[in-house]
Amino acid sequence: MSTQSTTTPAGNSGDAPRKKMTVPAFRARKGSDPLVCLTSYTAHVARLCDAQCDMLLVGDSLGMVIHGMPNTLGVTLEHMIMHGQAVVRGASKALVVVDLPFGSFEESPEIAFRNAARVVKETGCTAVKLEGGKEMAPTIAHLSRRGIPVCGHIGLMPQAMNTTGGFKTQGRDKDQWEEIIDDARAVEEAGAFAVVVEGVVEPLARKITDTVSIPTIGIGASAECDGQILVFEDMVGLFPRVPTFVKRYGTMQDMMIDAIARYADEVRSRAFPGSENVYGAEAKPDSKAKPRKKK
Ligand code: KIV
């Protein structure tokens, strides 16, 4: 796969033609225009987001958002590959990054490479993301030196919820700061092209951004990060309750509930399907439909 940028038409935004995002171009945005990132799990959502986004992340949050799991620990490589394939089909210019799920990369750098290579080959994505700081640095180095670009993920790491005791904001205690900054440095030195900084107090996220030379992508972090990411379904309001760090830019759930209720009413009253929704309908005496021409 070429790392050269290729010009593609603009999407829904009506902007001038934009180049397809590559890993070097993404990395070069450090300290420059904020990077716009969203999760996508399906081809349709990927198509919608692609016009505005620099990165589409096929996050393992799909376990909860799409599959109704209680956390991300049950997500498999097969889940990630299936959704990764869909998102790659829907994206034409954003960088598509696929999460390595829990259990697929921690055992050894070699196993991580085998699984990450499968993800890249079978989905056509450009890069993978994996959770972990210092302890994952050898794995990040192993992958990135062998042609698999890696986005790191530090701070709140959902895959570590059983050891940390849940989804807890990191760095509330200043004694934690040095360790998290060291994680960011280790991920950077290992060759990650960017790092997601999740659920850390704002001044720490800013400090990490000032410390590392790769873009930081914040979620529940700081406006000073080099980019931001949100889970698409949270952002468009598909869930009634969202954490503080999410801003709802839409109320999709309300619109969907309303549409479902109107559909149900019309099915029950036989208002749907109307004559315009069926084939070869005979004009009713009171219908305004034009009579069909005889051949
Ligand atoms: O899985 C995911 O969606 C993520 C983002 C929240 C960064 O890792």
PDB file of N, CA and C and ligand atoms in Angstrom, residues 39 41 57-62 64-65 72 80 99 129 131 153 158-159 196-198 217-219 229-231 245, ligand 1:
ATOM      1  N   THR A  39     -15.291   7.875  16.058  1.00  0.00           N
ATOM      2  CA  THR A  39     -15.373   6.429  15.856  1.00  0.00           C
ATOM      3  C   THR A  39     -16.382   6.173  14.741  1.00  0.00           C
ATOM      4  N   TYR A  41     -18.271   2.448  13.025  1.00  0.00           N
ATOM      5  CA  TYR A  41     -18.311   0.976  13.063  1.00  0.00           C
ATOM      6  C   TYR A  41     -18.976   0.399  11.819  1.00  0.00           C
ATOM      7  N   LEU A  57     -11.869   6.002  13.705  1.00  0.00           N
ATOM      8  CA  LEU A  57     -11.388   4.909  14.557  1.00  0.00           C
ATOM      9  C   LEU A  57     -12.465   3.850  14.673  1.00  0.00           C
ATOM     10  N   VAL A  58     -12.100   2.624  14.297  1.00  0.00           N
ATOM     11  CA  VAL A  58     -12.975   1.489  14.569  1.00  0.00           C
ATOM     12  C   VAL A  58     -12.596   1.039  15.979  1.00  0.00           C
ATOM     13  N   GLY A  59     -13.241   1.674  16.958  1.00  0.00           N
ATOM     14  CA  GLY A  59     -12.867   1.443  18.357  1.00  0.00           C
ATOM     15  C   GLY A  59     -13.502   0.174  18.891  1.00  0.00           C
ATOM     16  N   ASP A  60     -12.833  -0.421  19.891  1.00  0.00           N
ATOM     17  CA  ASP A  60     -13.439  -1.619  20.486  1.00  0.00           C
ATOM     18  C   ASP A  60     -14.638  -1.254  21.362  1.00  0.00           C
ATOM     19  N   SER A  61     -14.912   0.040  21.494  1.00  0.00           N
ATOM     20  CA  SER A  61     -16.156   0.479  22.136  1.00  0.00           C
ATOM     21  C   SER A  61     -17.368  -0.076  21.379  1.00  0.00           C
ATOM     22  N   LEU A  62     -17.151  -0.583  20.167  1.00  0.00           N
ATOM     23  CA  LEU A  62     -18.243  -1.189  19.406  1.00  0.00           C
ATOM     24  C   LEU A  62     -18.864  -2.353  20.168  1.00  0.00           C
ATOM     25  N   MET A  64     -19.703  -2.396  23.244  1.00  0.00           N
ATOM     26  CA  MET A  64     -20.798  -1.846  24.052  1.00  0.00           C
ATOM     27  C   MET A  64     -21.841  -1.162  23.169  1.00  0.00           C
ATOM     28  N   VAL A  65     -21.354  -0.354  22.245  1.00  0.00           N
ATOM     29  CA  VAL A  65     -22.255   0.505  21.468  1.00  0.00           C
ATOM     30  C   VAL A  65     -23.104  -0.304  20.482  1.00  0.00           C
ATOM     31  N   THR A  72     -15.542  -3.621  27.098  1.00  0.00           N
ATOM     32  CA  THR A  72     -14.881  -3.970  25.829  1.00  0.00           C
ATOM     33  C   THR A  72     -14.144  -5.315  25.881  1.00  0.00           C
ATOM     34  N   MET A  80     -13.567  -6.953  15.261  1.00  0.00           N
ATOM     35  CA  MET A  80     -12.832  -5.776  14.788  1.00  0.00           C
ATOM     36  C   MET A  80     -12.624  -5.852  13.277  1.00  0.00           C
ATOM     37  N   ASP A  99      -8.842  -0.704  16.320  1.00  0.00           N
ATOM     38  CA  ASP A  99      -8.361  -1.102  17.652  1.00  0.00           C
ATOM     39  C   ASP A  99      -7.968  -2.573  17.693  1.00  0.00           C
ATOM     40  N   LYS A 129      -4.616   0.668  16.684  1.00  0.00           N
ATOM     41  CA  LYS A 129      -4.432   1.344  17.974  1.00  0.00           C
ATOM     42  C   LYS A 129      -4.381   0.270  19.044  1.00  0.00           C
ATOM     43  N   GLU A 131      -3.989  -0.200  23.514  1.00  0.00           N
ATOM     44  CA  GLU A 131      -3.933   0.436  24.829  1.00  0.00           C
ATOM     45  C   GLU A 131      -2.669   0.011  25.567  1.00  0.00           C
ATOM     46  N   HIS A 153      -2.508   4.550  23.205  1.00  0.00           N
ATOM     47  CA  HIS A 153      -3.714   4.934  23.988  1.00  0.00           C
ATOM     48  C   HIS A 153      -3.319   4.853  25.456  1.00  0.00           C
ATOM     49  N   PRO A 158      -9.791   1.478  29.047  1.00  0.00           N
ATOM     50  CA  PRO A 158     -10.948   0.638  29.375  1.00  0.00           C
ATOM     51  C   PRO A 158     -10.637  -0.855  29.458  1.00  0.00           C
ATOM     52  N   GLN A 159      -9.640  -1.322  28.681  1.00  0.00           N
ATOM     53  CA  GLN A 159      -9.330  -2.755  28.725  1.00  0.00           C
ATOM     54  C   GLN A 159      -8.697  -3.158  30.062  1.00  0.00           C
ATOM     55  N   VAL A 196      -3.779   8.451  21.745  1.00  0.00           N
ATOM     56  CA  VAL A 196      -5.061   8.850  22.348  1.00  0.00           C
ATOM     57  C   VAL A 196      -4.815   9.043  23.851  1.00  0.00           C
ATOM     58  N   VAL A 197      -5.271  10.180  24.355  1.00  0.00           N
ATOM     59  CA  VAL A 197      -5.148  10.477  25.788  1.00  0.00           C
ATOM     60  C   VAL A 197      -6.575  10.514  26.328  1.00  0.00           C
ATOM     61  N   GLU A 198      -6.931   9.472  27.076  1.00  0.00           N
ATOM     62  CA  GLU A 198      -8.328   9.352  27.512  1.00  0.00           C
ATOM     63  C   GLU A 198      -8.477   9.572  29.014  1.00  0.00           C
ATOM     64  N   ILE A 217      -4.487  12.882  20.861  1.00  0.00           N
ATOM     65  CA  ILE A 217      -5.910  12.914  20.498  1.00  0.00           C
ATOM     66  C   ILE A 217      -6.675  12.762  21.811  1.00  0.00           C
ATOM     67  N   GLY A 218      -7.352  13.831  22.200  1.00  0.00           N
ATOM     68  CA  GLY A 218      -8.003  13.838  23.510  1.00  0.00           C
ATOM     69  C   GLY A 218      -9.425  13.315  23.491  1.00  0.00           C
ATOM     70  N   ILE A 219      -9.769  12.614  24.572  1.00  0.00           N
ATOM     71  CA  ILE A 219     -11.180  12.278  24.844  1.00  0.00           C
ATOM     72  C   ILE A 219     -11.321  12.375  26.359  1.00  0.00           C
ATOM     73  N   ILE A 229     -11.378  13.205  19.840  1.00  0.00           N
ATOM     74  CA  ILE A 229     -12.174  12.082  19.348  1.00  0.00           C
ATOM     75  C   ILE A 229     -13.370  11.880  20.264  1.00  0.00           C
ATOM     76  N   LEU A 230     -14.492  11.511  19.666  1.00  0.00           N
ATOM     77  CA  LEU A 230     -15.671  11.109  20.435  1.00  0.00           C
ATOM     78  C   LEU A 230     -16.242   9.856  19.791  1.00  0.00           C
ATOM     79  N   VAL A 231     -17.014   9.125  20.573  1.00  0.00           N
ATOM     80  CA  VAL A 231     -17.771   8.005  20.018  1.00  0.00           C
ATOM     81  C   VAL A 231     -18.953   8.613  19.250  1.00  0.00           C
ATOM     82  N   PHE A 245     -17.633  14.438  29.514  1.00  0.00           N
ATOM     83  CA  PHE A 245     -16.703  14.792  28.438  1.00  0.00           C
ATOM     84  C   PHE A 245     -17.342  14.734  27.054  1.00  0.00           C
TER      85      PHE A 245
HETATM   86  O1  KIV B   1     -12.799   2.224  21.578  1.00  0.00           O
HETATM   87  C1  KIV B   1     -12.917   3.440  21.406  1.00  0.00           C
HETATM   88  O2  KIV B   1     -13.936   3.933  20.914  1.00  0.00           O
HETATM   89  C2  KIV B   1     -11.806   4.288  21.803  1.00  0.00           C
HETATM   90  C3  KIV B   1     -12.041   5.758  21.797  1.00  0.00           C
HETATM   91  C4  KIV B   1     -12.971   6.127  22.876  1.00  0.00           C
HETATM   92  C5  KIV B   1     -10.777   6.517  21.862  1.00  0.00           C
HETATM   93  O3  KIV B   1     -10.776   3.808  22.116  1.00  0.00           O
END
